[in-house]
CSV table of C-alpha atoms in Angstrom, one decimal:
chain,number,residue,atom,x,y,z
J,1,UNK,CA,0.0,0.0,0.0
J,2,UNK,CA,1.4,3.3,-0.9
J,3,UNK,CA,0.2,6.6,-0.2
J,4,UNK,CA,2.4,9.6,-3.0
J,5,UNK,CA,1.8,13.4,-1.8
J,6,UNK,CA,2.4,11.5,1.8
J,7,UNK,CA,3.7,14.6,3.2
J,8,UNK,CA,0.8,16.4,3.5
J,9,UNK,CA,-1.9,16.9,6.3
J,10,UNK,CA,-3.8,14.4,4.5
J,11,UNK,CA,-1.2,12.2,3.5
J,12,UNK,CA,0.3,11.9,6.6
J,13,UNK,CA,-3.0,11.2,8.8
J,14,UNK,CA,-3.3,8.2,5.7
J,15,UNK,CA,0.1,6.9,7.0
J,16,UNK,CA,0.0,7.1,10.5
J,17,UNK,CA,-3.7,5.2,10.0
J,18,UNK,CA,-1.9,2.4,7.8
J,19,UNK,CA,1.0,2.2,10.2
J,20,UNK,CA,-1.9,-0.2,11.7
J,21,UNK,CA,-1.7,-2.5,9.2
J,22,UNK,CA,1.8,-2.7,8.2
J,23,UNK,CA,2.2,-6.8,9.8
J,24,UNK,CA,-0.1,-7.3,6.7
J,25,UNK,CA,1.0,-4.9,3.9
J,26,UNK,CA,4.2,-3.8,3.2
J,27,UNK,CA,3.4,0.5,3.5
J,28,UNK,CA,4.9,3.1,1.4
J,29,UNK,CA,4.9,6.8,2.2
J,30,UNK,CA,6.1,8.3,-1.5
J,31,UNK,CA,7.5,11.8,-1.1
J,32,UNK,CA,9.7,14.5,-2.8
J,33,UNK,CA,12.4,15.1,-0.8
J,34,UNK,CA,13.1,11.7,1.5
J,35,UNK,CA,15.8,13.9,3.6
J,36,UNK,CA,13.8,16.4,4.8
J,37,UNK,CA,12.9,17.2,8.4
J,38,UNK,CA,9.3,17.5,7.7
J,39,UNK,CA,8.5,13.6,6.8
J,40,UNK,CA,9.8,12.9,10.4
J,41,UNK,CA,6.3,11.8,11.3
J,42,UNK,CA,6.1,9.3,8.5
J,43,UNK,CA,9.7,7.5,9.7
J,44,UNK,CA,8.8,4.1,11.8
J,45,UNK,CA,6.1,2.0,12.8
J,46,UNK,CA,6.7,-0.1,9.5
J,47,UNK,CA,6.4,3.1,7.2
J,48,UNK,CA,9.3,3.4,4.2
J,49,UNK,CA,10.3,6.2,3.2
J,50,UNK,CA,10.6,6.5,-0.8
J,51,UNK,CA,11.4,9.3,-3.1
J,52,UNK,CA,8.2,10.3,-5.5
J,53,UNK,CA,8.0,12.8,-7.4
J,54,UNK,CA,4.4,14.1,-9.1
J,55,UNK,CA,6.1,16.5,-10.9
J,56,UNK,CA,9.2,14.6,-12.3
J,57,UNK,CA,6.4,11.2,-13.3
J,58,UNK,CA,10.4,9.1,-13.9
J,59,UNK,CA,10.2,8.7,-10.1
J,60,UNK,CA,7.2,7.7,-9.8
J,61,UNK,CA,6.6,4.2,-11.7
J,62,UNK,CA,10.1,2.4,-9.9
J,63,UNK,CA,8.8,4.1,-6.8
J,64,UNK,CA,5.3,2.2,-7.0
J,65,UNK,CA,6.8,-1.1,-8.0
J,66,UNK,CA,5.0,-4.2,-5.9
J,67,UNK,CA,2.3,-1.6,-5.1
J,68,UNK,CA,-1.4,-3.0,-5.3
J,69,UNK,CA,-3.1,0.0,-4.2
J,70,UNK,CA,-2.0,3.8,-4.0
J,71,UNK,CA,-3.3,7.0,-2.9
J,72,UNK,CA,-3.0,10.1,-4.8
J,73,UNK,CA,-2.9,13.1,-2.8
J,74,UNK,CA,-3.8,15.8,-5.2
J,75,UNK,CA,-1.0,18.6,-3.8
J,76,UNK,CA,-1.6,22.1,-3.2
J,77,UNK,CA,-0.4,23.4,-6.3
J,78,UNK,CA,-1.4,25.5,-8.8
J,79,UNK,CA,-0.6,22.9,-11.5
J,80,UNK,CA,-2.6,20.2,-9.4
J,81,UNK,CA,-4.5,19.3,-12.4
J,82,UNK,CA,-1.3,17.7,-14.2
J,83,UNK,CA,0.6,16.5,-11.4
J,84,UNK,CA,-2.6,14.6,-9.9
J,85,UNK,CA,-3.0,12.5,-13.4
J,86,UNK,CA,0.5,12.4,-13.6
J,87,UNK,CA,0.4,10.3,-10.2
J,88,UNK,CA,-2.8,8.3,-11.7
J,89,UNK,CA,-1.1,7.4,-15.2
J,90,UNK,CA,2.4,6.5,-13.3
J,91,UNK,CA,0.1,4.2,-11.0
J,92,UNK,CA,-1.2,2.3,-14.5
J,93,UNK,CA,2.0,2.2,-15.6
J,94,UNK,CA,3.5,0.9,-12.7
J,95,UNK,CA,0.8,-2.1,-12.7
J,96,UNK,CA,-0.9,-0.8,-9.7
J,97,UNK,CA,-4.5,-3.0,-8.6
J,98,UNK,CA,-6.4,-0.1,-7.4
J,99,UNK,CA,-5.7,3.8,-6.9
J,100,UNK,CA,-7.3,5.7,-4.7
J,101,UNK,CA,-7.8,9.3,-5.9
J,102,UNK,CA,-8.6,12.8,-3.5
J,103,UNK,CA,-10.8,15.2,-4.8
J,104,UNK,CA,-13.0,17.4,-3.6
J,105,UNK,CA,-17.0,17.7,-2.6
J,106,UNK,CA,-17.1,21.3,-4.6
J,107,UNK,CA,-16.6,19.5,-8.0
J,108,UNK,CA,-19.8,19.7,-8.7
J,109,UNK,CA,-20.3,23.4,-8.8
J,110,UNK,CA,-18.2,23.7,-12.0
J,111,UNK,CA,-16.5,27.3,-13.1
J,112,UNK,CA,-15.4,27.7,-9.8
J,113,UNK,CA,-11.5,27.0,-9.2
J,114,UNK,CA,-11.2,24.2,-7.4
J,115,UNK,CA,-14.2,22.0,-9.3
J,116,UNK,CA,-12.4,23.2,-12.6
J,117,UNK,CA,-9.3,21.5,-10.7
J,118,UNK,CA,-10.5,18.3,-9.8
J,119,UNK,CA,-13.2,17.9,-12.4
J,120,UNK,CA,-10.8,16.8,-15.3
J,121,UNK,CA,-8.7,14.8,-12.7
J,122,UNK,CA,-12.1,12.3,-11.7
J,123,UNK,CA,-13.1,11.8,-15.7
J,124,UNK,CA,-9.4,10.9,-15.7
J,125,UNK,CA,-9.6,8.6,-13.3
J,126,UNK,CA,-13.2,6.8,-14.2
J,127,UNK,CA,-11.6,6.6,-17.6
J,128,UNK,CA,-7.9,5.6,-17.1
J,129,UNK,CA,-8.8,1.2,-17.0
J,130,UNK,CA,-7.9,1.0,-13.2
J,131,UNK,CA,-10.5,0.0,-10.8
J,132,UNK,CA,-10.6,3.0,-8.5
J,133,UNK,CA,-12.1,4.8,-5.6
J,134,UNK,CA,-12.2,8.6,-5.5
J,135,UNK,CA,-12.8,10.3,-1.9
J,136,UNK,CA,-14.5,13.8,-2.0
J,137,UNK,CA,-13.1,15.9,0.7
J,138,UNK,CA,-15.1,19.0,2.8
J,139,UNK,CA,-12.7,22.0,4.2
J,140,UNK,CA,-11.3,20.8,7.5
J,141,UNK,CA,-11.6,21.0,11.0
J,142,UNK,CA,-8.6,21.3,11.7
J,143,UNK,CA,-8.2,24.5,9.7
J,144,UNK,CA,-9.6,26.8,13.1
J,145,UNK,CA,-6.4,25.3,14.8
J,146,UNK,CA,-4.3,28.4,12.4
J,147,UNK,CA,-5.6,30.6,15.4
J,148,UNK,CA,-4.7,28.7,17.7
J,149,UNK,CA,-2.7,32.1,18.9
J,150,UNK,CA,-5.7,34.3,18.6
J,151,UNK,CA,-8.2,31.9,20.9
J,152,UNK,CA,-5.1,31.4,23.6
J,153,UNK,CA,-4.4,35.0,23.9
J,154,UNK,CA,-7.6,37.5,23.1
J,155,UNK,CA,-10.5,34.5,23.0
J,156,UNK,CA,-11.4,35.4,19.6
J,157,UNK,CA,-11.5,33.2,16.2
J,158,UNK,CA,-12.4,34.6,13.0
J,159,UNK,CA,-13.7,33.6,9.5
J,160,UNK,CA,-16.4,35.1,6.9
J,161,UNK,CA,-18.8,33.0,8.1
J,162,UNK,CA,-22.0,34.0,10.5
J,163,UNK,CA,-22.0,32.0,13.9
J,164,UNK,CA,-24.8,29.6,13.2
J,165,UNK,CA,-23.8,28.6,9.4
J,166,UNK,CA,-23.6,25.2,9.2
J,167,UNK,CA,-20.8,23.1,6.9
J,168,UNK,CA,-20.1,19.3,6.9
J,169,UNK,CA,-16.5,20.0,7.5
J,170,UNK,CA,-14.2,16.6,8.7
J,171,UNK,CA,-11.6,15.8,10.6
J,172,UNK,CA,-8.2,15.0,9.0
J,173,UNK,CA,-8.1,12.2,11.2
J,174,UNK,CA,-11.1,10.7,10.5
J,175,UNK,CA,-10.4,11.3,6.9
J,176,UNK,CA,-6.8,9.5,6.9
J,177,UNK,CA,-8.4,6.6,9.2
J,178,UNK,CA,-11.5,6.5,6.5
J,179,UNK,CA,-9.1,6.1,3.7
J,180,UNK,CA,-6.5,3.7,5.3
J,181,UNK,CA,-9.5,1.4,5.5
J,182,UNK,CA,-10.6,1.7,2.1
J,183,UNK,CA,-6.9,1.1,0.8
J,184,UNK,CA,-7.2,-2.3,3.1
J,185,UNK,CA,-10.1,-3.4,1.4
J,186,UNK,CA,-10.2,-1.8,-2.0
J,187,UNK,CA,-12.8,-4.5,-3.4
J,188,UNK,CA,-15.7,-3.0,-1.0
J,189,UNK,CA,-14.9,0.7,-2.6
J,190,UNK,CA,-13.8,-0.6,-6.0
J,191,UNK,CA,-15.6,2.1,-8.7
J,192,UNK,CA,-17.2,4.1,-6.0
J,193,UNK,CA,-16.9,8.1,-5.3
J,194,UNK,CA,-17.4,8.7,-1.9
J,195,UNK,CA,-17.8,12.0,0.1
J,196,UNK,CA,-16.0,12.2,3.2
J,197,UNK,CA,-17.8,15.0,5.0
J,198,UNK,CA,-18.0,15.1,8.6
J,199,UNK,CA,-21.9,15.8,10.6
J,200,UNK,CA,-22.3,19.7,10.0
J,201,UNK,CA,-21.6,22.0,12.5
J,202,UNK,CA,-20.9,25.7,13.1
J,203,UNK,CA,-18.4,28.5,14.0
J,204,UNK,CA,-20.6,29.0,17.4
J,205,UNK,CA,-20.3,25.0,18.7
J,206,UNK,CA,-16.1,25.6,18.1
J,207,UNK,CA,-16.6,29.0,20.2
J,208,UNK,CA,-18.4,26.8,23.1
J,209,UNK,CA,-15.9,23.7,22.6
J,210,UNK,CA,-12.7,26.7,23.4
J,211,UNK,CA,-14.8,28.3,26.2
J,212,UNK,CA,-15.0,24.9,27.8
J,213,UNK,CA,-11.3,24.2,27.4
J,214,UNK,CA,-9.9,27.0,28.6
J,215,UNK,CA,-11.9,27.7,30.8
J,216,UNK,CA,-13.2,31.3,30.1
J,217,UNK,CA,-15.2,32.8,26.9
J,218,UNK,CA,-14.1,32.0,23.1
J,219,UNK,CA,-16.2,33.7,20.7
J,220,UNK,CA,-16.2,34.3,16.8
J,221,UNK,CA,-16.1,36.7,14.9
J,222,UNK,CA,-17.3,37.3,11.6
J,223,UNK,CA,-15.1,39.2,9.3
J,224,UNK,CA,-15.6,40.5,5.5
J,225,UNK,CA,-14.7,38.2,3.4
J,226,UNK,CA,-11.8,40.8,1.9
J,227,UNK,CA,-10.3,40.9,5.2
J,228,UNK,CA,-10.4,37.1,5.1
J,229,UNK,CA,-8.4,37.0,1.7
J,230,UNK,CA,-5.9,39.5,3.3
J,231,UNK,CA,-5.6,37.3,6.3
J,232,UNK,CA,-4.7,34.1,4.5
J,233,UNK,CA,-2.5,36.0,1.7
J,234,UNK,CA,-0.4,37.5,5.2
J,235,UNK,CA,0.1,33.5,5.9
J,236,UNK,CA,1.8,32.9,3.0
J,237,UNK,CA,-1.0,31.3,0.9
J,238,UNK,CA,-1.0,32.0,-2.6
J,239,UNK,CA,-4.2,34.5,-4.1
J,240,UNK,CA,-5.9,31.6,-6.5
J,241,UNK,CA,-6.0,29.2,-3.6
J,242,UNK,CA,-6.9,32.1,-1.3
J,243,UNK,CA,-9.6,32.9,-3.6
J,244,UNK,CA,-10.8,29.2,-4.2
J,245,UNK,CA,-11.1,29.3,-0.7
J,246,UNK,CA,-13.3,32.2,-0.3
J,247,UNK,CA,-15.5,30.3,-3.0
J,248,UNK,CA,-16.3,27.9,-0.6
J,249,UNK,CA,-17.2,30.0,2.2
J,250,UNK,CA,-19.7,31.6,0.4
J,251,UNK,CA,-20.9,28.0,-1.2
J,252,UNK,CA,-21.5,27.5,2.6
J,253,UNK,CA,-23.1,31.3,3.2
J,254,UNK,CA,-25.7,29.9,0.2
J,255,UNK,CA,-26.1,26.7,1.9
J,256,UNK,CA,-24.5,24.8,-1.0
J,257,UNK,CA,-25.3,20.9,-0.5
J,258,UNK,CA,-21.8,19.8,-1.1
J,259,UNK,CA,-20.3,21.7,1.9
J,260,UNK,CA,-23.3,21.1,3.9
J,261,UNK,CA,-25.1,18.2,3.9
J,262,UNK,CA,-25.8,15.4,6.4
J,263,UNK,CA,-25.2,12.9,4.6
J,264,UNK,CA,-21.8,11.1,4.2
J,265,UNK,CA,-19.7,7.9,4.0
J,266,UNK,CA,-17.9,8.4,6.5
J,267,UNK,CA,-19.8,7.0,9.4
J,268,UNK,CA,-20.1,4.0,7.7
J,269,UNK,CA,-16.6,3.3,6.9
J,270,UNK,CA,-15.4,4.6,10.1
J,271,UNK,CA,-18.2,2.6,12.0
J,272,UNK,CA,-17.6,5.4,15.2
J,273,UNK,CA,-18.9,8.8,16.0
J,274,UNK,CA,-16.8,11.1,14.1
J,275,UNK,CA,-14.8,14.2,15.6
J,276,UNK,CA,-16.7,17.1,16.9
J,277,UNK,CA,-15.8,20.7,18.0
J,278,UNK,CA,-15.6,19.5,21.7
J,279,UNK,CA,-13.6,16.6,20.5
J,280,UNK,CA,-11.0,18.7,18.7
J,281,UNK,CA,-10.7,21.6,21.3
J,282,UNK,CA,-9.9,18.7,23.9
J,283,UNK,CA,-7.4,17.4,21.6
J,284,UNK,CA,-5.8,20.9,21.3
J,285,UNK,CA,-6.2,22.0,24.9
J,286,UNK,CA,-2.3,21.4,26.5
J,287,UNK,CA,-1.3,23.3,23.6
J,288,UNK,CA,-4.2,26.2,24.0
J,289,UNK,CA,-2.6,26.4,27.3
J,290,UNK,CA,0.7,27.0,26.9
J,291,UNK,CA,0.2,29.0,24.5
J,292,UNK,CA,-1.8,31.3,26.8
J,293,UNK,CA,1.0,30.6,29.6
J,294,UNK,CA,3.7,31.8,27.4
J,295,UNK,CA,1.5,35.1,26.5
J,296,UNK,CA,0.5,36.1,30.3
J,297,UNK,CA,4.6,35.4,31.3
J,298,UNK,CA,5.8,37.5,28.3
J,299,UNK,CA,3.1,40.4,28.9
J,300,UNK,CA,4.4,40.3,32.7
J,301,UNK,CA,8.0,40.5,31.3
J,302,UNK,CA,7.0,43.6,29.7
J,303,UNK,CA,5.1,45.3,32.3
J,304,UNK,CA,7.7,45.0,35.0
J,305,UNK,CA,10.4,46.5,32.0
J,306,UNK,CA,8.3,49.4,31.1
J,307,UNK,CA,7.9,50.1,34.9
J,308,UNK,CA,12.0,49.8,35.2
J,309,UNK,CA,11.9,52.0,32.7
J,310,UNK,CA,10.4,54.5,33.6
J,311,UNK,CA,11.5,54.5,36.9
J,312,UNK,CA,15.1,55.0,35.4
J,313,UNK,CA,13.5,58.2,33.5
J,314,UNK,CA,12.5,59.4,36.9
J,315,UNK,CA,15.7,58.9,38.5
J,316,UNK,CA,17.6,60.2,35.3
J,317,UNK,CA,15.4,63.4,35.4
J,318,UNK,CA,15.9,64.5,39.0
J,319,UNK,CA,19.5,64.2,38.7
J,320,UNK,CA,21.1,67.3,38.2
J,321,UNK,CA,25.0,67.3,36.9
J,322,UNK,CA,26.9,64.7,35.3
J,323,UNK,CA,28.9,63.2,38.4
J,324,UNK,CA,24.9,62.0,39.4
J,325,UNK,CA,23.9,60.6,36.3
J,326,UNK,CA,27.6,58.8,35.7
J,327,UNK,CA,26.9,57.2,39.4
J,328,UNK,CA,23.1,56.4,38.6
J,329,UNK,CA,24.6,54.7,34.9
J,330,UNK,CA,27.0,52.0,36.6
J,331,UNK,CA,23.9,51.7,39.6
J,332,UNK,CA,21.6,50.9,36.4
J,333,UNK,CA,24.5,48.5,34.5
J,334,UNK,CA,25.1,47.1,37.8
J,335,UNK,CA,21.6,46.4,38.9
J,336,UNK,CA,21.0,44.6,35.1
J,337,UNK,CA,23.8,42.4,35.6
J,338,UNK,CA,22.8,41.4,38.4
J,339,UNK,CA,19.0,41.0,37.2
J,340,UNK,CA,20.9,38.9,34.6
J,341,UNK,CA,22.6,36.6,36.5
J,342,UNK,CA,19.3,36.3,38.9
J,343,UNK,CA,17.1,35.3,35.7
J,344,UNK,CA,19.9,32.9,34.6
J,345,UNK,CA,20.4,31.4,38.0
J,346,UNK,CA,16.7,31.2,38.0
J,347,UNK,CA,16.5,29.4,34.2
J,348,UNK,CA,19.0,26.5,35.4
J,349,UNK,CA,17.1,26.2,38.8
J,350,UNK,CA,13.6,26.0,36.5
J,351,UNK,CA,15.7,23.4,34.3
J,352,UNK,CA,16.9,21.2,36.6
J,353,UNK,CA,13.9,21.3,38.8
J,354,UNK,CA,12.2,20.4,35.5
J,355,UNK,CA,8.4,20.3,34.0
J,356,UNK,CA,5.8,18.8,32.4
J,357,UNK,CA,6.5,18.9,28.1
J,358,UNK,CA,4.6,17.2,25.8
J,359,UNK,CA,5.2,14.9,23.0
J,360,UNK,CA,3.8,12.9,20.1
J,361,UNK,CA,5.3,10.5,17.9
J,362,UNK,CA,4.8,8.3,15.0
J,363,UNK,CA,0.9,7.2,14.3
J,364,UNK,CA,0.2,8.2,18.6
J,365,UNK,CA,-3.0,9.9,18.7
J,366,UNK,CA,-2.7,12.2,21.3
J,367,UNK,CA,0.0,13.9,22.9
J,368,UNK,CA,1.5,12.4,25.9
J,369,UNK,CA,2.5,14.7,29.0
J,370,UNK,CA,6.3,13.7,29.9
J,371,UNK,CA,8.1,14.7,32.9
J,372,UNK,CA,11.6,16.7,31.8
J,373,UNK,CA,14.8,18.0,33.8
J,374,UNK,CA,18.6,18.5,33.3
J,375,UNK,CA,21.0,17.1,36.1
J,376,UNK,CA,23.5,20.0,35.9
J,377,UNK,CA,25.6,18.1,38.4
J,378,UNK,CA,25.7,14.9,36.5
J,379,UNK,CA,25.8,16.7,32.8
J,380,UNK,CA,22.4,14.6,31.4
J,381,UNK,CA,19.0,15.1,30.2
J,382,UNK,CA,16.7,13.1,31.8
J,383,UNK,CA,12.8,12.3,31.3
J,384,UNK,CA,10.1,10.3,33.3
J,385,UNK,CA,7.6,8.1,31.5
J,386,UNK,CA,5.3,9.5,33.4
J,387,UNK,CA,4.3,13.3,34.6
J,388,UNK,CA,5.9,13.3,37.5
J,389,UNK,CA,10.0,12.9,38.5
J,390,UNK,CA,9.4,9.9,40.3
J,391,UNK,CA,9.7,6.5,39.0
J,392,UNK,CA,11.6,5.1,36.2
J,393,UNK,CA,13.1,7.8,33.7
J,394,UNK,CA,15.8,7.7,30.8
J,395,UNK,CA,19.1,9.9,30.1
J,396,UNK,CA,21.2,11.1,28.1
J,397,UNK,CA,24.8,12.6,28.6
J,398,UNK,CA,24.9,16.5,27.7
J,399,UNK,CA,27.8,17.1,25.5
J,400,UNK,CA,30.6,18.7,26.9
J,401,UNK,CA,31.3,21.9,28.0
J,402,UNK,CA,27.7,22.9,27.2
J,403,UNK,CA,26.0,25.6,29.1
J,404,UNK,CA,22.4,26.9,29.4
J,405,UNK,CA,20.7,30.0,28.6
J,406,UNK,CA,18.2,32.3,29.7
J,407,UNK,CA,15.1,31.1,28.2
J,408,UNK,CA,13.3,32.4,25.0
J,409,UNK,CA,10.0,32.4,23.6
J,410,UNK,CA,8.8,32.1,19.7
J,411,UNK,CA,5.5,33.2,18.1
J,412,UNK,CA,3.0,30.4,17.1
J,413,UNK,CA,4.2,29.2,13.6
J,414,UNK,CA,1.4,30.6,11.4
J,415,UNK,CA,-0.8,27.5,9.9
J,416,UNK,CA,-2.1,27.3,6.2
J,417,UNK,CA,-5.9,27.1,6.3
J,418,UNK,CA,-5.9,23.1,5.6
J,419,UNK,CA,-3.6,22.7,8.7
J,420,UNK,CA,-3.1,23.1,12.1
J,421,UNK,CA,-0.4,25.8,13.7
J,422,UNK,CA,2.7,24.4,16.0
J,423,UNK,CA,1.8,26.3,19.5
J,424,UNK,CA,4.3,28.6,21.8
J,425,UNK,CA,6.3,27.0,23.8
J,426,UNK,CA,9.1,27.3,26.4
J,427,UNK,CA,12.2,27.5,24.8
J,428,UNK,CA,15.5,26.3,26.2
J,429,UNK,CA,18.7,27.4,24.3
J,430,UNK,CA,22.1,25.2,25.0
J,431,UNK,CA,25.0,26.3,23.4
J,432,UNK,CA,28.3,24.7,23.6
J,433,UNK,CA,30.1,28.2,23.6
J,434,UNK,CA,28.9,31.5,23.1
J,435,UNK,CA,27.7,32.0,20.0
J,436,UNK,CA,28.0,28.4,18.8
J,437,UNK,CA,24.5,27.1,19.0
C-alpha cells in the first residue's frame, strides 16, 4: 500500500492510519524530498520512506513497484490538475491493482477554481482502466487550529462566516483513518466516489468547545470576506487558492449541499462517531494552554520592563550634573547584571527542577505529557515516563562543555488554512560556547 503526496496533512493522517496495518502490507509513504525534516512523522512504525515525485512522473513508476493500491494526494499546487493525473497514469503504468484518488465535494459546482481543478482529474480517473475509488473531501476542522494564537491569547477566532452557518466539515483524522481502510479493502470501494464529509456544525459550537477548554469565553467573529483574503494571503498562501477558498465560504453562506449536507460515507466506513468541535478543542487543549502561559509570562516581562523603565527616566530626570547621572549609569548597569545573572540562576534552577512537556510520535493519537529535567551536576537530560520525577526515567549525557541559557519564547508558527499551527512553547537554548549554538 502506498500513499504519494504523503507529506501532507492528508497524506500523513493516511500513514499514520496504515501504520496499523503494516504486519499485513508492506506501507509506502512516497514523497519529494526523503531527507527532509518535515517527513519525520512518517519514519517508523513499518512506514518506508521512498522518493516520488508528481512533478518529475520518472520517479514515480520504480517508486510504486509491488504496489497493489495507492493514494493520490492531489498537492496544493497551482498545476494540481497535471501533477494529480501524472500520479494516476504513473500508477497504471507501474501495474498498480487499485488507486485511490482525493478530490473534492465542490466539484460539482463547476466554473469555480477548485471543481475546474479536480473535475478533469475524476473523468481521468473513471476513464484511465484501473479499478478506483475517489474520496471527496469538505474543508477541515482542523483549519480553526491556524488561530490557535488568537483563541489562547484575546479568545477570539475569525472567519467570513455567521456563527450559526452550518458546513459538513471533517476531521483529518477521520479522513486519513477512512481512507487507510478503504486502501485495506479496496474490493468493497472498488468504482465508487465517496464524500467524506463530517456531521455539519458551526463556527458557534467551536466558540463553546474553546470556552470549555480554557476555561473562560471564546467567541467568533465574523469578518468580511476581503479581510479574510488578506488574512490568508499574510500566511503565506498564494491569491488563486486564497480565492478558491473564499469560494467555498460563500458556497457554505448559500447553503450549498456539497459543503453542507448530512449525509456522508464516513460514518459507515469509520463505524464510530466522528470528531466534533468538543472533541478537537480537547485534543488541542495542553497546547491552547501553553500557549496562553507563554502570552500572560511575556506580557508580565514587559510590564515590569516598562515600569524599570520608567523609573530609570524618573531617576535620570531628578539628577542634576553629570557626576549623578555617571553614578546612577554604573547603579543601572550594575543592577541589570545582576537581574541577569538572577534570571539565569533562575532558568538553570527552573531546568533542573524540571516540567511537564509534551510529546507525540509516529501514528500516537494524542499527545502524551512527559516529565523533563537537566542534572546540571551529572551533565544529562533526563525524562520520566510518566508526569511526575518519580519512577523510572531515561538519560542522556549533555555534550561537553555545554552551558544553558536564559530562556526564549517564539510566536505560534502561522498555519495554512488546511492545517493546524505548531503552538508557543518554552524554549531552552544550549549552546556549547557562546555564540555556537
Amino acid at each position: 500500500l502506498m500513499v504519494i503526496g504523503a507529506s501532507g496533512y492528508v497524506g500523513v493522517a493516511t500513514v499514520n492510519s496504515l501504520a496499523g496495518y503494516a504486519k499485513d502490507f508492506v506501507i509506502k509513504a512516497g514523497v519529494r524530498d526523503v531527507s527532509s525534516a518535515k517527513n519525520s512523522s512518517l519514519v517508523g512504525s513499518g512506514v518506508k520512506l521512498v522518493a516520488a515525485d508528481m512533478s518529475k512522473p520518472k520517479t514515480l513508476v520504480p517508486a510504486m513497484s509491488g504496489v497493489k493500491v495507492v493514494f493520490v494526494v492531489v498537492p496544493g499546487h497551482a498545476d494540481r490538475t497535471a501533477l494529480g493525473i501524472a500520479g494516476i497514469k504513473a500508477a497504471k503504468d507501474a501495474g498498480v491493482q487499485h488507486v485511490v484518488v482525493l478530490s473534492v465535494c465542490s466539484v460539482v459546482k463547476p466554473g469555480t477554481i477548485f471543481a475546474d481543478q479536480f473535475l478533469p482529474i475524476e473523468e481521468y480517473t473513471k476513464s484511465c482502466g484501473l479499478p478506483y475509488t475517489i474520496v471527496r473531501l469538505p474543508m477541515f476542522m482542523e483549519n480553526v487550529l491556524g488561530q490557535m494564537q488568537s483563541i489562547a491569547t484575546t479568545q477570539q477566532f475569525y472567519s467570513p462566516l455567521d456563527s450559526n452557518l452550518e458546513q459538513n466539515c471533517a476531521s483529518v483524522g477521520d479522513i486519513g483513518e477512512a481512507v487507510a481502510k478503504i486502501m485495506a479493502q479496496p474490493e468493497r470501494f472498488t468504482n465508487k466516489v465517496l464524500s467524506l464529509t463530517g456531521t455539519p456544525v458551526n463556527e458557534g459550537q467551536f466558540a463553546e468547545a474553546f470556552s470549555a477548554v480554557l476555561e473562560t469565553p471564546v467567541s467568533h467573529v465574523p469578518v468580511p470576506y476581503a479581510t479574510s483574503k488578506q488574512s490568508m494571503m499574510d500566511m503565506g498562501m498564494p491569491e488563486w487558492q486564497v480565492d478558491g477558498v473564499i469560494e467555498l465560504y460563500k458556497m457554505v453562506a448559500s447553503v450549498e449541499p456539497c459543503l453542507t449536507s448530512p449525509v456522508s460515507d464516513l460514518p459507515a466506513i469509520l463505524n464510530r462517531e466522528l470528531a466534533t468541535p468538543a472533541s478537537l478543542a480537547a485534543y488541542v487543549a495542553p497546547g491552547l494552554k501553553a500557549i496562553k502561559q507563554a502570552a500572560e509570562y511575556e506580557a508580565a516581562v514587559a510590564a515590569a520592563e516598562a515600569a524599570e523603565k520608567m523609573e530609570t527616566m524618573k531617576l535620570a530626570a531628578s539628577e542634576a550634573d553629570s557626576a549623578i547621572k555617571a553614578a546612577e549609569k554604573a547603579k543601572a548597569e550594575k543592577a541589570a547584571a545582576e537581574k541577569a545573572a538572577a534570571r539565569l540562576k533562575a532558568t538553570r534552577v527552573a531546568i533542573n527542577a524540571g516540567g511537564l512537556v509534551l510529546k507525540k510520535m509516529g501514528n500516537e493519537a494524542a499527545f502524551k505529557a512527559r516529565y523533563v529535567w537537566v542534572d546540571e551536576d551529572r551533565k544529562t537530560v533526563n525524562w520520566s515516563k510518566g508526569e511526575t520525577k518519580e519512577g523510572p526515567f531515561k538519560s542522556i549525557n549533555l555534550a561537553p562543555g555545554v552551558v544553558i541559557s536564559a530562556p526564549t519564547f517564539n510566536a505560534a508558527k502561522a498555519a495554512s488554512m488546511f492545517g493546524a499551527a505548531e503552538p508557543d512553547g518554552y524554549i531552552i537554548t544550549v549552546t556549547e560556547a557562546p555564540g555556537k549554538p
